[in-house]
Amino acid sequence: MIDYIRDNFNGGKPIWTFVLDQSGRNDTTTTLSLWQSRKFGLPSRVKTRYGAGTHIVGMTLMPTFSSSDAGRSVAGYSVTTQWDPVSGTLASVNSSIKSSTWYNKVIDLLPAFMSDGDPRKGPAAELFPLGNVIGHPGNQDGTTNWDTIRLPSSVPLGSRVMFEYQPGLWTSRTLSGRTDRGDGTADYKVVEVLPTNVQDNATLLGHGMAPDFIHPALHGVLRTVSRIPQSEKSKFYPAA
């Protein structure tokens, strides 16, 4: 498609100025050489197709986790040797990305993503305190589904949030719609429609990761982007 646009609508000039390569994130191999060959196959194909002078920016990869508490705490995360970004296979993959001659420049995304307390684990919900649920949703009979929850209006639409619905018990919802009440609160529609009985003013957190612990949730994305130094962002072509 991009070649068709180039040839038919853009006077033969590409509609892009550089290639950003963040491939390899969903690889499941534990073999370093295989992971590397797959990773570097993409820039090889790009330069073969569009020329050796094509400006390609690589990016280091984030780890995958499992969690014992649904992503609430950094301590609850576990990381395998494969995905260990400090001493595991992923650490070697990222080192090879940073030194690869396939890339004109490399953005080291990893430090901006990881938690401050443990360099092997990413952002958990405890890093994103959002206040409290306002009152409690539903009719609180524990059997009737509810699909609206009142929260501080500062919570971004699209957030995946976690709240302590009963003492020591946590549940999560994804916010898909919003009606602002004009008093610092808003009524949010939720994707997961369930009859959860929620205590008054339940503690509210924003998730850093999606339920698969592969993809960052909204708060994890916003945190990561805000922590990438401008010097890294300036590696985009044509900036020096």
PDB file of C-alpha atoms in Angstrom:
ATOM      1  CA  MET A   1       0.000   0.000   0.000  1.00  0.00           C
ATOM      2  CA  ILE A   2       2.723   2.508   0.925  1.00  0.00           C
ATOM      3  CA  ASP A   3       4.536   1.681  -2.312  1.00  0.00           C
ATOM      4  CA  TYR A   4       1.328   2.191  -4.296  1.00  0.00           C
ATOM      5  CA  ILE A   5       0.828   5.610  -2.702  1.00  0.00           C
ATOM      6  CA  ARG A   6       4.453   6.490  -3.452  1.00  0.00           C
ATOM      7  CA  ASP A   7       4.158   5.521  -7.111  1.00  0.00           C
ATOM      8  CA  ASN A   8       0.687   6.867  -7.860  1.00  0.00           C
ATOM      9  CA  PHE A   9       0.046   9.799  -5.533  1.00  0.00           C
ATOM     10  CA  ASN A  10       3.383  11.101  -4.258  1.00  0.00           C
ATOM     11  CA  GLY A  11       5.517  11.506  -7.352  1.00  0.00           C
ATOM     12  CA  GLY A  12       7.631   8.456  -6.626  1.00  0.00           C
ATOM     13  CA  LYS A  13       8.700   9.788  -3.223  1.00  0.00           C
ATOM     14  CA  PRO A  14       8.206   7.620  -0.115  1.00  0.00           C
ATOM     15  CA  ILE A  15       5.530   8.846   2.312  1.00  0.00           C
ATOM     16  CA  TRP A  16       7.793   8.096   5.297  1.00  0.00           C
ATOM     17  CA  THR A  17      11.147   9.462   6.410  1.00  0.00           C
ATOM     18  CA  PHE A  18      12.486   6.636   8.574  1.00  0.00           C
ATOM     19  CA  VAL A  19      11.644   3.187   9.922  1.00  0.00           C
ATOM     20  CA  LEU A  20      11.117   2.553  13.646  1.00  0.00           C
ATOM     21  CA  ASP A  21      11.661  -1.128  14.479  1.00  0.00           C
ATOM     22  CA  GLN A  22      10.091  -2.423  17.677  1.00  0.00           C
ATOM     23  CA  SER A  23       9.630  -5.971  16.417  1.00  0.00           C
ATOM     24  CA  GLY A  24      10.538  -9.028  18.484  1.00  0.00           C
ATOM     25  CA  ARG A  25       8.373  -8.231  21.497  1.00  0.00           C
ATOM     26  CA  ASN A  26       6.101 -11.231  21.032  1.00  0.00           C
ATOM     27  CA  ASP A  27       8.838 -13.761  20.338  1.00  0.00           C
ATOM     28  CA  THR A  28       8.593 -16.873  22.477  1.00  0.00           C
ATOM     29  CA  THR A  29      11.919 -18.525  21.730  1.00  0.00           C
ATOM     30  CA  THR A  30      14.443 -19.111  24.499  1.00  0.00           C
ATOM     31  CA  THR A  31      17.274 -19.522  21.974  1.00  0.00           C
ATOM     32  CA  LEU A  32      19.302 -16.326  21.662  1.00  0.00           C
ATOM     33  CA  SER A  33      20.553 -16.909  18.111  1.00  0.00           C
ATOM     34  CA  LEU A  34      17.048 -17.644  16.806  1.00  0.00           C
ATOM     35  CA  TRP A  35      15.596 -14.577  18.538  1.00  0.00           C
ATOM     36  CA  GLN A  36      18.354 -12.432  17.027  1.00  0.00           C
ATOM     37  CA  SER A  37      17.934 -13.818  13.520  1.00  0.00           C
ATOM     38  CA  ARG A  38      14.205 -13.109  13.608  1.00  0.00           C
ATOM     39  CA  LYS A  39      14.741  -9.658  15.063  1.00  0.00           C
ATOM     40  CA  PHE A  40      17.332  -8.570  12.521  1.00  0.00           C
ATOM     41  CA  GLY A  41      15.508 -10.159   9.613  1.00  0.00           C
ATOM     42  CA  LEU A  42      13.162  -7.171   9.479  1.00  0.00           C
ATOM     43  CA  PRO A  43      15.749  -4.376   9.032  1.00  0.00           C
ATOM     44  CA  SER A  44      17.529  -6.626   6.539  1.00  0.00           C
ATOM     45  CA  ARG A  45      14.374  -6.908   4.433  1.00  0.00           C
ATOM     46  CA  VAL A  46      13.656  -3.182   4.742  1.00  0.00           C
ATOM     47  CA  LYS A  47      17.106  -2.184   3.505  1.00  0.00           C
ATOM     48  CA  THR A  48      16.935  -4.748   0.704  1.00  0.00           C
ATOM     49  CA  ARG A  49      13.604  -3.326  -0.455  1.00  0.00           C
ATOM     50  CA  TYR A  50      14.178   0.399   0.059  1.00  0.00           C
ATOM     51  CA  GLY A  51      17.946   0.750  -0.113  1.00  0.00           C
ATOM     52  CA  ALA A  52      20.958   0.465   2.167  1.00  0.00           C
ATOM     53  CA  GLY A  53      20.657   4.157   3.047  1.00  0.00           C
ATOM     54  CA  THR A  54      17.223   3.727   4.667  1.00  0.00           C
ATOM     55  CA  HIS A  55      17.322   5.263   8.144  1.00  0.00           C
ATOM     56  CA  ILE A  56      16.235   2.606  10.654  1.00  0.00           C
ATOM     57  CA  VAL A  57      15.882   3.283  14.388  1.00  0.00           C
ATOM     58  CA  GLY A  58      15.881   0.227  16.643  1.00  0.00           C
ATOM     59  CA  MET A  59      14.380  -0.057  20.113  1.00  0.00           C
ATOM     60  CA  THR A  60      15.230  -2.274  23.057  1.00  0.00           C
ATOM     61  CA  LEU A  61      12.525  -4.692  24.155  1.00  0.00           C
ATOM     62  CA  MET A  62      10.513  -4.840  27.357  1.00  0.00           C
ATOM     63  CA  PRO A  63      10.091  -8.061  29.348  1.00  0.00           C
ATOM     64  CA  THR A  64       6.991 -10.189  29.826  1.00  0.00           C
ATOM     65  CA  PHE A  65       5.847 -11.003  33.372  1.00  0.00           C
ATOM     66  CA  SER A  66       3.498 -13.158  35.354  1.00  0.00           C
ATOM     67  CA  SER A  67       1.860 -11.867  38.527  1.00  0.00           C
ATOM     68  CA  SER A  68       0.623 -13.310  41.809  1.00  0.00           C
ATOM     69  CA  ASP A  69      -1.647 -10.318  42.538  1.00  0.00           C
ATOM     70  CA  ALA A  70      -3.110  -9.366  39.142  1.00  0.00           C
ATOM     71  CA  GLY A  71      -0.477  -6.681  38.573  1.00  0.00           C
ATOM     72  CA  ARG A  72      -1.073  -4.730  41.763  1.00  0.00           C
ATOM     73  CA  SER A  73       2.514  -4.701  43.077  1.00  0.00           C
ATOM     74  CA  VAL A  74       6.008  -4.835  41.620  1.00  0.00           C
ATOM     75  CA  ALA A  75       6.893  -7.506  44.190  1.00  0.00           C
ATOM     76  CA  GLY A  76       4.084  -9.669  42.833  1.00  0.00           C
ATOM     77  CA  TYR A  77       5.653  -9.853  39.383  1.00  0.00           C
ATOM     78  CA  SER A  78       7.754 -12.843  38.353  1.00  0.00           C
ATOM     79  CA  VAL A  79      10.106 -12.947  35.369  1.00  0.00           C
ATOM     80  CA  THR A  80      11.659 -16.006  33.752  1.00  0.00           C
ATOM     81  CA  THR A  81      15.279 -16.331  32.660  1.00  0.00           C
ATOM     82  CA  GLN A  82      14.141 -15.829  29.079  1.00  0.00           C
ATOM     83  CA  TRP A  83      12.606 -12.432  29.846  1.00  0.00           C
ATOM     84  CA  ASP A  84      15.069 -11.244  32.501  1.00  0.00           C
ATOM     85  CA  PRO A  85      16.319  -7.861  31.208  1.00  0.00           C
ATOM     86  CA  VAL A  86      19.305  -7.815  33.576  1.00  0.00           C
ATOM     87  CA  SER A  87      20.938 -11.229  33.221  1.00  0.00           C
ATOM     88  CA  GLY A  88      18.672 -13.385  31.040  1.00  0.00           C
ATOM     89  CA  THR A  89      18.152 -14.018  27.338  1.00  0.00           C
ATOM     90  CA  LEU A  90      16.388 -10.676  26.906  1.00  0.00           C
ATOM     91  CA  ALA A  91      19.420  -8.864  28.304  1.00  0.00           C
ATOM     92  CA  SER A  92      21.559 -10.443  25.570  1.00  0.00           C
ATOM     93  CA  VAL A  93      18.967  -9.628  22.897  1.00  0.00           C
ATOM     94  CA  ASN A  94      18.880  -5.982  23.971  1.00  0.00           C
ATOM     95  CA  SER A  95      22.674  -5.772  24.021  1.00  0.00           C
ATOM     96  CA  SER A  96      22.754  -7.081  20.465  1.00  0.00           C
ATOM     97  CA  ILE A  97      20.123  -4.540  19.406  1.00  0.00           C
ATOM     98  CA  LYS A  98      22.168  -1.679  20.821  1.00  0.00           C
ATOM     99  CA  SER A  99      25.303  -2.830  19.015  1.00  0.00           C
ATOM    100  CA  SER A 100      23.703  -3.940  15.734  1.00  0.00           C
ATOM    101  CA  THR A 101      24.933  -2.357  12.502  1.00  0.00           C
ATOM    102  CA  TRP A 102      21.471  -2.820  10.994  1.00  0.00           C
ATOM    103  CA  TYR A 103      20.344   0.284  12.857  1.00  0.00           C
ATOM    104  CA  ASN A 104      21.423   3.853  12.290  1.00  0.00           C
ATOM    105  CA  LYS A 105      20.391   4.667  15.856  1.00  0.00           C
ATOM    106  CA  VAL A 106      18.868   2.781  18.793  1.00  0.00           C
ATOM    107  CA  ILE A 107      16.436   4.131  21.399  1.00  0.00           C
ATOM    108  CA  ASP A 108      16.914   2.420  24.750  1.00  0.00           C
ATOM    109  CA  LEU A 109      13.269   2.125  25.794  1.00  0.00           C
ATOM    110  CA  LEU A 110      13.893  -0.313  28.626  1.00  0.00           C
ATOM    111  CA  PRO A 111      15.044   2.061  31.430  1.00  0.00           C
ATOM    112  CA  ALA A 112      11.979   4.268  30.928  1.00  0.00           C
ATOM    113  CA  PHE A 113       9.655   1.276  31.223  1.00  0.00           C
ATOM    114  CA  MET A 114      11.080  -0.565  34.226  1.00  0.00           C
ATOM    115  CA  SER A 115      10.064   0.064  37.834  1.00  0.00           C
ATOM    116  CA  ASP A 116      12.434   2.108  39.975  1.00  0.00           C
ATOM    117  CA  GLY A 117      12.591  -0.483  42.748  1.00  0.00           C
ATOM    118  CA  ASP A 118      13.426  -3.588  40.691  1.00  0.00           C
ATOM    119  CA  PRO A 119      15.272  -3.345  37.340  1.00  0.00           C
ATOM    120  CA  ARG A 120      13.873  -6.735  36.270  1.00  0.00           C
ATOM    121  CA  LYS A 121      10.210  -5.791  36.620  1.00  0.00           C
ATOM    122  CA  GLY A 122       7.906  -3.248  35.040  1.00  0.00           C
ATOM    123  CA  PRO A 123       5.277  -0.819  36.342  1.00  0.00           C
ATOM    124  CA  ALA A 124       2.574  -2.213  38.631  1.00  0.00           C
ATOM    125  CA  ALA A 125      -0.697  -0.598  39.726  1.00  0.00           C
ATOM    126  CA  GLU A 126       0.791   0.511  43.047  1.00  0.00           C
ATOM    127  CA  LEU A 127       2.794   3.110  41.100  1.00  0.00           C
ATOM    128  CA  PHE A 128      -0.405   4.837  39.928  1.00  0.00           C
ATOM    129  CA  PRO A 129      -2.577   5.921  42.895  1.00  0.00           C
ATOM    130  CA  LEU A 130      -5.712   7.601  41.534  1.00  0.00           C
ATOM    131  CA  GLY A 131      -7.653   8.370  44.722  1.00  0.00           C
ATOM    132  CA  ASN A 132     -10.840   6.535  45.604  1.00  0.00           C
ATOM    133  CA  VAL A 133     -14.008   5.221  44.033  1.00  0.00           C
ATOM    134  CA  ILE A 134     -16.761   7.768  44.800  1.00  0.00           C
ATOM    135  CA  GLY A 135     -19.333   6.004  46.969  1.00  0.00           C
ATOM    136  CA  HIS A 136     -20.102   2.606  45.496  1.00  0.00           C
ATOM    137  CA  PRO A 137     -21.598   1.487  42.165  1.00  0.00           C
ATOM    138  CA  GLY A 138     -24.633  -0.705  41.591  1.00  0.00           C
ATOM    139  CA  ASN A 139     -27.335  -1.593  44.082  1.00  0.00           C
ATOM    140  CA  GLN A 140     -24.908  -3.665  46.152  1.00  0.00           C
ATOM    141  CA  ASP A 141     -26.948  -6.851  46.274  1.00  0.00           C
ATOM    142  CA  GLY A 142     -24.014  -8.830  44.885  1.00  0.00           C
ATOM    143  CA  THR A 143     -26.097 -10.341  42.082  1.00  0.00           C
ATOM    144  CA  THR A 144     -27.212  -7.439  39.873  1.00  0.00           C
ATOM    145  CA  ASN A 145     -24.711  -6.364  37.228  1.00  0.00           C
ATOM    146  CA  TRP A 146     -23.555  -2.747  37.071  1.00  0.00           C
ATOM    147  CA  ASP A 147     -21.772  -0.949  34.231  1.00  0.00           C
ATOM    148  CA  THR A 148     -21.126   2.559  35.633  1.00  0.00           C
ATOM    149  CA  ILE A 149     -18.683   3.651  38.322  1.00  0.00           C
ATOM    150  CA  ARG A 150     -18.103   7.150  39.719  1.00  0.00           C
ATOM    151  CA  LEU A 151     -14.449   8.183  39.931  1.00  0.00           C
ATOM    152  CA  PRO A 152     -12.367  11.362  40.153  1.00  0.00           C
ATOM    153  CA  SER A 153     -12.659  13.105  36.786  1.00  0.00           C
ATOM    154  CA  SER A 154      -8.861  13.203  36.539  1.00  0.00           C
ATOM    155  CA  VAL A 155      -8.797   9.492  35.631  1.00  0.00           C
ATOM    156  CA  PRO A 156      -8.095   9.267  31.856  1.00  0.00           C
ATOM    157  CA  LEU A 157     -10.689   7.604  29.672  1.00  0.00           C
ATOM    158  CA  GLY A 158      -9.351   4.290  28.430  1.00  0.00           C
ATOM    159  CA  SER A 159      -7.615   3.505  31.717  1.00  0.00           C
ATOM    160  CA  ARG A 160      -7.585   0.036  33.145  1.00  0.00           C
ATOM    161  CA  VAL A 161      -8.143   0.563  36.868  1.00  0.00           C
ATOM    162  CA  MET A 162      -7.943  -1.629  39.967  1.00  0.00           C
ATOM    163  CA  PHE A 163      -9.818  -0.996  43.205  1.00  0.00           C
ATOM    164  CA  GLU A 164     -10.086  -2.640  46.618  1.00  0.00           C
ATOM    165  CA  TYR A 165     -13.724  -3.687  46.396  1.00  0.00           C
ATOM    166  CA  GLN A 166     -13.626  -5.304  49.857  1.00  0.00           C
ATOM    167  CA  PRO A 167     -10.808  -5.113  52.447  1.00  0.00           C
ATOM    168  CA  GLY A 168      -7.811  -6.946  50.984  1.00  0.00           C
ATOM    169  CA  LEU A 169      -9.690  -7.931  47.816  1.00  0.00           C
ATOM    170  CA  TRP A 170      -9.083  -6.242  44.456  1.00  0.00           C
ATOM    171  CA  THR A 171     -10.787  -6.236  41.083  1.00  0.00           C
ATOM    172  CA  SER A 172     -10.199  -4.460  37.770  1.00  0.00           C
ATOM    173  CA  ARG A 173     -12.249  -2.651  35.145  1.00  0.00           C
ATOM    174  CA  THR A 174     -11.545  -0.937  31.811  1.00  0.00           C
ATOM    175  CA  LEU A 175     -13.077   2.531  31.345  1.00  0.00           C
ATOM    176  CA  SER A 176     -14.816   2.873  27.984  1.00  0.00           C
ATOM    177  CA  GLY A 177     -17.058   5.940  28.340  1.00  0.00           C
ATOM    178  CA  ARG A 178     -17.441   8.997  30.542  1.00  0.00           C
ATOM    179  CA  THR A 179     -19.944  11.632  31.617  1.00  0.00           C
ATOM    180  CA  ASP A 180     -18.393  14.534  33.544  1.00  0.00           C
ATOM    181  CA  ARG A 181     -20.477  15.724  36.488  1.00  0.00           C
ATOM    182  CA  GLY A 182     -18.779  19.122  36.796  1.00  0.00           C
ATOM    183  CA  ASP A 183     -17.841  18.642  40.446  1.00  0.00           C
ATOM    184  CA  GLY A 184     -14.475  16.926  40.067  1.00  0.00           C
ATOM    185  CA  THR A 185     -16.078  13.532  39.517  1.00  0.00           C
ATOM    186  CA  ALA A 186     -17.310  11.649  36.466  1.00  0.00           C
ATOM    187  CA  ASP A 187     -19.444   8.591  35.761  1.00  0.00           C
ATOM    188  CA  TYR A 188     -17.457   6.062  33.737  1.00  0.00           C
ATOM    189  CA  LYS A 189     -18.804   3.165  31.712  1.00  0.00           C
ATOM    190  CA  VAL A 190     -16.878  -0.062  32.211  1.00  0.00           C
ATOM    191  CA  VAL A 191     -16.211  -2.872  29.755  1.00  0.00           C
ATOM    192  CA  GLU A 192     -16.402  -5.661  32.329  1.00  0.00           C
ATOM    193  CA  VAL A 193     -20.031  -5.740  33.485  1.00  0.00           C
ATOM    194  CA  LEU A 194     -20.173  -7.713  36.764  1.00  0.00           C
ATOM    195  CA  PRO A 195     -22.120  -7.632  40.071  1.00  0.00           C
ATOM    196  CA  THR A 196     -19.081  -6.899  42.250  1.00  0.00           C
ATOM    197  CA  ASN A 197     -20.090  -5.521  45.658  1.00  0.00           C
ATOM    198  CA  VAL A 198     -17.841  -2.488  46.245  1.00  0.00           C
ATOM    199  CA  GLN A 199     -17.132  -0.949  49.642  1.00  0.00           C
ATOM    200  CA  ASP A 200     -17.518   2.811  50.059  1.00  0.00           C
ATOM    201  CA  ASN A 201     -14.605   4.936  48.805  1.00  0.00           C
ATOM    202  CA  ALA A 202     -12.529   1.969  47.695  1.00  0.00           C
ATOM    203  CA  THR A 203      -8.830   2.674  47.056  1.00  0.00           C
ATOM    204  CA  LEU A 204      -8.283   3.219  43.340  1.00  0.00           C
ATOM    205  CA  LEU A 205      -5.143   2.435  41.301  1.00  0.00           C
ATOM    206  CA  GLY A 206      -4.283   2.599  37.600  1.00  0.00           C
ATOM    207  CA  HIS A 207      -2.903  -0.526  35.962  1.00  0.00           C
ATOM    208  CA  GLY A 208       0.538  -0.348  34.395  1.00  0.00           C
ATOM    209  CA  MET A 209       0.049  -3.534  32.383  1.00  0.00           C
ATOM    210  CA  ALA A 210      -2.683  -5.264  30.405  1.00  0.00           C
ATOM    211  CA  PRO A 211      -3.989  -8.593  31.752  1.00  0.00           C
ATOM    212  CA  ASP A 212      -1.564 -10.533  29.525  1.00  0.00           C
ATOM    213  CA  PHE A 213       1.432  -8.773  31.183  1.00  0.00           C
ATOM    214  CA  ILE A 214       2.896  -8.400  27.701  1.00  0.00           C
ATOM    215  CA  HIS A 215       1.395  -5.080  26.677  1.00  0.00           C
ATOM    216  CA  PRO A 216       1.487  -1.926  28.828  1.00  0.00           C
ATOM    217  CA  ALA A 217      -1.863  -0.457  29.852  1.00  0.00           C
ATOM    218  CA  LEU A 218      -2.528   3.275  29.434  1.00  0.00           C
ATOM    219  CA  HIS A 219      -0.799   4.378  32.636  1.00  0.00           C
ATOM    220  CA  GLY A 220       2.233   2.244  31.818  1.00  0.00           C
ATOM    221  CA  VAL A 221       2.429   3.804  28.361  1.00  0.00           C
ATOM    222  CA  LEU A 222       2.114   7.365  29.666  1.00  0.00           C
ATOM    223  CA  ARG A 223       4.762   6.734  32.326  1.00  0.00           C
ATOM    224  CA  THR A 224       7.190   5.203  29.849  1.00  0.00           C
ATOM    225  CA  VAL A 225       6.832   7.949  27.256  1.00  0.00           C
ATOM    226  CA  SER A 226       7.261  10.669  29.877  1.00  0.00           C
ATOM    227  CA  ARG A 227      10.495   9.067  31.109  1.00  0.00           C
ATOM    228  CA  ILE A 228      12.224   8.706  27.727  1.00  0.00           C
ATOM    229  CA  PRO A 229      14.905  11.416  27.575  1.00  0.00           C
ATOM    230  CA  GLN A 230      14.634  13.961  24.790  1.00  0.00           C
ATOM    231  CA  SER A 231      18.067  12.846  23.646  1.00  0.00           C
ATOM    232  CA  GLU A 232      16.551   9.453  22.804  1.00  0.00           C
ATOM    233  CA  LYS A 233      13.546  10.955  21.015  1.00  0.00           C
ATOM    234  CA  SER A 234      15.869  13.113  18.917  1.00  0.00           C
ATOM    235  CA  LYS A 235      17.223   9.982  17.229  1.00  0.00           C
ATOM    236  CA  PHE A 236      14.265  10.034  14.857  1.00  0.00           C
ATOM    237  CA  TYR A 237      15.267  10.947  11.327  1.00  0.00           C
ATOM    238  CA  PRO A 238      16.172  13.557  10.165  1.00  0.00           C
ATOM    239  CA  ALA A 239      17.147  14.888  13.612  1.00  0.00           C
ATOM    240  CA  ALA A 240      20.755  14.205  14.567  1.00  0.00           C
TER     241      ALA A 240
END
